[in-house]
Amino acid sequence: QKEVEQNSGPLSVPEGAIASLNCTYSDRGSQSFFWYRQYSGKSPELIMFIYSNGDKEDGRFTAQLNKASQYVSLLIRDSQPSDSATYLCAVNGGYNKLIFGAGTRLAVHP
Amino acid sequence: GAGVSQSPSNKVTEKGKDVELRCDPISGHTALYWYRQSLGQGLEFLIYFQGNSAPDKSGLPSDRFSAERTGGSVSTLTIQRTQQEDSAVYLCASSLDLAGQGYEQYFGPGTRLTVT
């Protein structure tokens, strides 16, 4: 059974701090990794994807992938209250079917 | 450009009735996916269509659930003899699905199904 694990949170960080969201996966053959943001009552929104080991930066977001440790993370710099949402980690589970983690709820407080 | 669209946005139905949910993917996207999300839960994969290939139905929870995709574009998810446990948000996503790239899936706004 291929699994994607995330801490459910809530992860509470002050405004302006760095939020660090973590995800581990069980299928060592996974090649593609995605982070989605989901506001309450809304559908998931793709914010980052990463295919290669190392870091990928996009604005305030950095995705980090370590395939040897089967670990992917998302860093959000200068966190804003508008970043408060549930962050879903997803891993390619073969034939492009994504396996989603249950999500980590992030709360950024002023 | 236009994103993934779904209809209806909300559907309330009585237990035992059949429902049809529609998804219109992003133009040019060859792959289409259906997911289900129950209140406070994660995303549950239901079915995947890629071009003219046979769909991956491995996530359908029972034979009351079926889906089709006509002309490689619009898809309809049908739930027969609905049960209360079918109440959830049904999400559709599409992707380019090109070898080596384009696996990113983009979601529609979802259909909230309530079975009374």
Short mmCIF file of C-alpha atoms in Angstrom, two decimals:
data_model
loop_
_atom_site.label_atom_id
_atom_site.label_comp_id
_atom_site.label_asym_id
_atom_site.label_seq_id
_atom_site.Cartn_x
_atom_site.Cartn_y
_atom_site.Cartn_z
CA GLN A 1 0.00 0.00 0.00
CA LYS A 2 1.59 3.24 -1.15
CA GLU A 3 1.32 5.90 1.52
CA VAL A 4 1.94 9.60 1.95
CA GLU A 5 2.21 10.82 5.53
CA GLN A 6 1.78 14.35 6.84
CA ASN A 7 1.39 15.77 10.32
CA SER A 8 -2.20 16.93 10.56
CA GLY A 9 -1.30 19.97 12.65
CA PRO A 10 -2.38 22.60 13.22
CA LEU A 11 1.01 24.18 12.66
CA SER A 12 0.84 27.62 14.18
CA VAL A 13 3.41 30.25 13.17
CA PRO A 14 3.57 34.01 13.72
CA GLU A 15 3.24 36.38 10.80
CA GLY A 16 6.57 36.90 9.09
CA ALA A 17 8.08 33.60 10.24
CA ILE A 18 9.06 30.61 8.13
CA ALA A 19 6.51 27.79 8.02
CA SER A 20 7.96 24.34 7.40
CA LEU A 21 5.63 21.60 6.18
CA ASN A 22 6.84 18.04 5.89
CA CYS A 23 5.80 14.92 4.03
CA THR A 24 7.15 11.38 3.79
CA TYR A 25 6.23 8.76 1.24
CA SER A 26 6.58 5.02 1.07
CA ASP A 27 7.06 4.27 -2.65
CA ARG A 28 10.76 4.61 -3.41
CA GLY A 29 9.96 4.62 -7.15
CA SER A 30 7.95 7.86 -6.95
CA GLN A 31 9.19 10.47 -9.40
CA SER A 32 6.90 13.49 -9.10
CA PHE A 33 5.93 15.47 -6.03
CA PHE A 34 3.35 18.18 -5.59
CA TRP A 35 2.15 20.63 -2.98
CA TYR A 36 -1.42 21.85 -3.05
CA ARG A 37 -3.04 24.52 -0.90
CA GLN A 38 -6.67 24.12 0.06
CA TYR A 39 -8.67 26.86 1.71
CA SER A 40 -11.70 25.78 3.72
CA GLY A 41 -14.60 24.98 1.41
CA LYS A 42 -12.48 25.36 -1.73
CA SER A 43 -10.79 22.94 -4.10
CA PRO A 44 -7.03 22.22 -3.98
CA GLU A 45 -4.78 24.71 -5.76
CA LEU A 46 -1.39 23.62 -7.10
CA ILE A 47 1.38 25.79 -5.67
CA MET A 48 4.59 23.82 -6.27
CA PHE A 49 5.86 20.70 -7.99
CA ILE A 50 9.31 19.15 -7.90
CA TYR A 51 10.79 16.26 -9.85
CA SER A 52 14.51 16.39 -8.96
CA ASN A 53 16.44 16.10 -5.72
CA GLY A 54 17.29 19.41 -4.11
CA ASP A 55 15.46 22.70 -3.74
CA LYS A 56 13.05 24.50 -6.02
CA GLU A 57 12.12 28.08 -5.23
CA ASP A 58 9.13 30.09 -6.42
CA GLY A 59 8.60 33.42 -4.71
CA ARG A 60 8.08 32.85 -0.99
CA PHE A 61 7.77 29.08 -1.49
CA THR A 62 10.59 26.52 -1.56
CA ALA A 63 10.05 22.83 -2.15
CA GLN A 64 12.76 20.46 -0.98
CA LEU A 65 13.10 16.85 -2.13
CA ASN A 66 15.31 14.13 -0.71
CA LYS A 67 14.59 10.87 -2.53
CA ALA A 68 17.11 8.87 -0.48
CA SER A 69 15.18 9.76 2.68
CA GLN A 70 11.79 9.69 0.89
CA TYR A 71 11.05 13.12 2.23
CA VAL A 72 9.62 16.25 0.65
CA SER A 73 9.03 19.55 2.36
CA LEU A 74 7.55 22.96 1.68
CA LEU A 75 8.95 26.13 3.22
CA ILE A 76 6.91 29.31 3.24
CA ARG A 77 8.98 32.41 3.98
CA ASP A 78 7.50 35.60 5.43
CA SER A 79 4.28 33.77 6.30
CA GLN A 80 1.09 35.81 5.97
CA PRO A 81 -2.35 35.27 7.52
CA SER A 82 -3.56 34.61 3.96
CA ASP A 83 -1.32 31.53 3.90
CA SER A 84 -3.54 29.92 6.55
CA ALA A 85 -4.95 26.83 4.83
CA THR A 86 -4.49 23.08 4.61
CA TYR A 87 -1.45 22.02 2.60
CA LEU A 88 -1.69 18.71 0.78
CA CYS A 89 1.36 16.74 -0.28
CA ALA A 90 0.85 14.48 -3.31
CA VAL A 91 3.12 11.88 -4.84
CA ASN A 92 2.92 10.25 -8.24
CA GLY A 93 1.62 6.75 -7.58
CA GLY A 94 2.13 5.26 -11.00
CA TYR A 95 0.32 6.00 -14.29
CA ASN A 96 0.14 9.57 -13.06
CA LYS A 97 -2.30 8.73 -10.30
CA LEU A 98 -1.55 11.00 -7.37
CA ILE A 99 -1.52 9.68 -3.82
CA PHE A 100 -2.46 12.47 -1.44
CA GLY A 101 -1.53 12.91 2.17
CA ALA A 102 -4.26 13.91 4.60
CA GLY A 103 -2.89 17.45 4.75
CA THR A 104 -1.34 19.75 7.33
CA ARG A 105 -3.38 22.66 8.60
CA LEU A 106 -1.33 25.85 8.80
CA ALA A 107 -2.43 28.80 10.93
CA VAL A 108 -0.51 32.07 10.60
CA HIS A 109 -1.38 34.46 13.40
CA PRO A 110 -0.78 38.24 13.32
CA GLY B 1 -7.42 30.40 -20.07
CA ALA B 2 -10.45 28.63 -18.69
CA GLY B 3 -9.88 26.18 -15.90
CA VAL B 4 -11.62 22.93 -15.08
CA SER B 5 -15.35 23.40 -14.70
CA GLN B 6 -17.82 21.18 -12.89
CA SER B 7 -21.57 21.11 -12.62
CA PRO B 8 -23.68 21.28 -10.63
CA SER B 9 -21.86 23.07 -7.83
CA ASN B 10 -24.29 21.63 -5.30
CA LYS B 11 -26.61 18.65 -5.50
CA VAL B 12 -29.06 17.47 -2.88
CA THR B 13 -30.72 14.16 -3.60
CA GLU B 14 -32.81 11.60 -1.80
CA LYS B 15 -31.36 8.26 -0.83
CA GLY B 16 -31.86 5.73 -3.62
CA LYS B 17 -31.88 8.25 -6.47
CA ASP B 18 -29.29 8.34 -9.25
CA VAL B 19 -27.10 11.41 -9.80
CA GLU B 20 -24.84 12.58 -12.61
CA LEU B 21 -21.91 14.91 -12.07
CA ARG B 22 -20.20 16.62 -14.97
CA CYS B 23 -16.61 17.72 -15.54
CA ASP B 24 -15.21 19.81 -18.38
CA PRO B 25 -11.38 19.67 -18.33
CA ILE B 26 -8.90 22.30 -19.42
CA SER B 27 -8.71 22.42 -23.20
CA GLY B 28 -5.85 20.28 -24.49
CA HIS B 29 -5.50 18.23 -21.32
CA THR B 30 -5.59 14.56 -22.18
CA ALA B 31 -5.84 13.15 -18.65
CA LEU B 32 -8.90 13.50 -16.42
CA TYR B 33 -9.32 12.36 -12.84
CA TRP B 34 -12.16 12.08 -10.37
CA TYR B 35 -11.59 12.31 -6.61
CA ARG B 36 -13.86 12.35 -3.60
CA GLN B 37 -13.31 14.34 -0.43
CA SER B 38 -15.45 13.69 2.60
CA LEU B 39 -15.79 16.36 5.29
CA GLY B 40 -12.46 16.89 7.02
CA GLN B 41 -10.83 14.06 5.11
CA GLY B 42 -8.16 13.73 2.46
CA LEU B 43 -8.64 13.17 -1.24
CA GLU B 44 -9.75 9.72 -2.36
CA PHE B 45 -8.90 8.73 -5.94
CA LEU B 46 -11.85 7.32 -7.88
CA ILE B 47 -11.02 6.98 -11.61
CA TYR B 48 -8.52 8.16 -14.23
CA PHE B 49 -8.96 8.62 -18.00
CA GLN B 50 -6.03 9.06 -20.38
CA GLY B 51 -6.77 9.60 -24.05
CA ASN B 52 -8.30 6.53 -25.65
CA SER B 53 -6.85 4.09 -23.13
CA ALA B 54 -9.03 2.00 -20.86
CA PRO B 55 -9.75 3.99 -17.71
CA ASP B 56 -8.16 3.13 -14.37
CA LYS B 57 -11.24 2.35 -12.26
CA SER B 58 -9.33 1.00 -9.29
CA GLY B 59 -10.60 3.64 -6.89
CA LEU B 60 -14.33 3.28 -7.49
CA PRO B 61 -15.81 2.24 -4.12
CA SER B 62 -18.64 0.09 -5.48
CA ASP B 63 -20.40 -0.93 -8.68
CA ARG B 64 -22.92 1.84 -8.05
CA PHE B 65 -20.24 4.24 -9.29
CA SER B 66 -19.39 4.59 -12.97
CA ALA B 67 -17.85 7.22 -15.20
CA GLU B 68 -17.43 7.88 -18.86
CA ARG B 69 -15.55 10.34 -20.96
CA THR B 70 -16.95 11.18 -24.34
CA GLY B 71 -14.81 12.45 -27.21
CA GLY B 72 -11.77 12.67 -24.99
CA SER B 73 -13.12 15.75 -23.25
CA VAL B 74 -16.17 16.02 -20.99
CA SER B 75 -16.65 13.37 -18.33
CA THR B 76 -19.70 12.29 -16.36
CA LEU B 77 -19.56 10.50 -13.02
CA THR B 78 -22.75 8.59 -12.26
CA ILE B 79 -23.75 7.32 -8.85
CA GLN B 80 -26.70 4.94 -8.84
CA ARG B 81 -28.98 4.28 -5.88
CA THR B 82 -27.22 6.91 -3.77
CA GLN B 83 -26.53 6.23 -0.10
CA GLN B 84 -25.91 8.70 2.70
CA GLU B 85 -22.25 7.70 2.83
CA ASP B 86 -21.89 9.00 -0.74
CA SER B 87 -22.25 12.54 0.61
CA ALA B 88 -18.98 14.32 -0.15
CA VAL B 89 -17.36 16.84 -2.45
CA TYR B 90 -16.57 15.27 -5.82
CA LEU B 91 -13.54 16.86 -7.44
CA CYS B 92 -12.41 16.60 -11.02
CA ALA B 93 -8.87 17.37 -12.17
CA SER B 94 -7.08 17.37 -15.50
CA SER B 95 -3.47 17.34 -16.66
CA LEU B 96 -1.42 17.38 -19.86
CA ASP B 97 -0.02 13.98 -18.94
CA LEU B 98 2.97 14.07 -21.28
CA ALA B 99 5.83 11.65 -20.71
CA GLY B 100 8.42 13.35 -18.55
CA GLN B 101 6.39 16.50 -17.94
CA GLY B 102 2.94 17.91 -17.49
CA TYR B 103 1.80 15.64 -14.71
CA GLU B 104 0.56 18.57 -12.65
CA GLN B 105 -3.14 18.19 -12.00
CA TYR B 106 -5.48 21.17 -11.88
CA PHE B 107 -8.71 20.87 -9.96
CA GLY B 108 -12.19 22.12 -10.67
CA PRO B 109 -14.34 23.76 -8.00
CA GLY B 110 -16.06 20.49 -7.10
CA THR B 111 -19.63 19.32 -6.73
CA ARG B 112 -20.95 19.09 -3.18
CA LEU B 113 -23.28 16.10 -3.04
CA THR B 114 -25.67 15.70 -0.12
CA VAL B 115 -27.77 12.54 0.14
CA THR B 116 -30.72 12.90 2.50
#
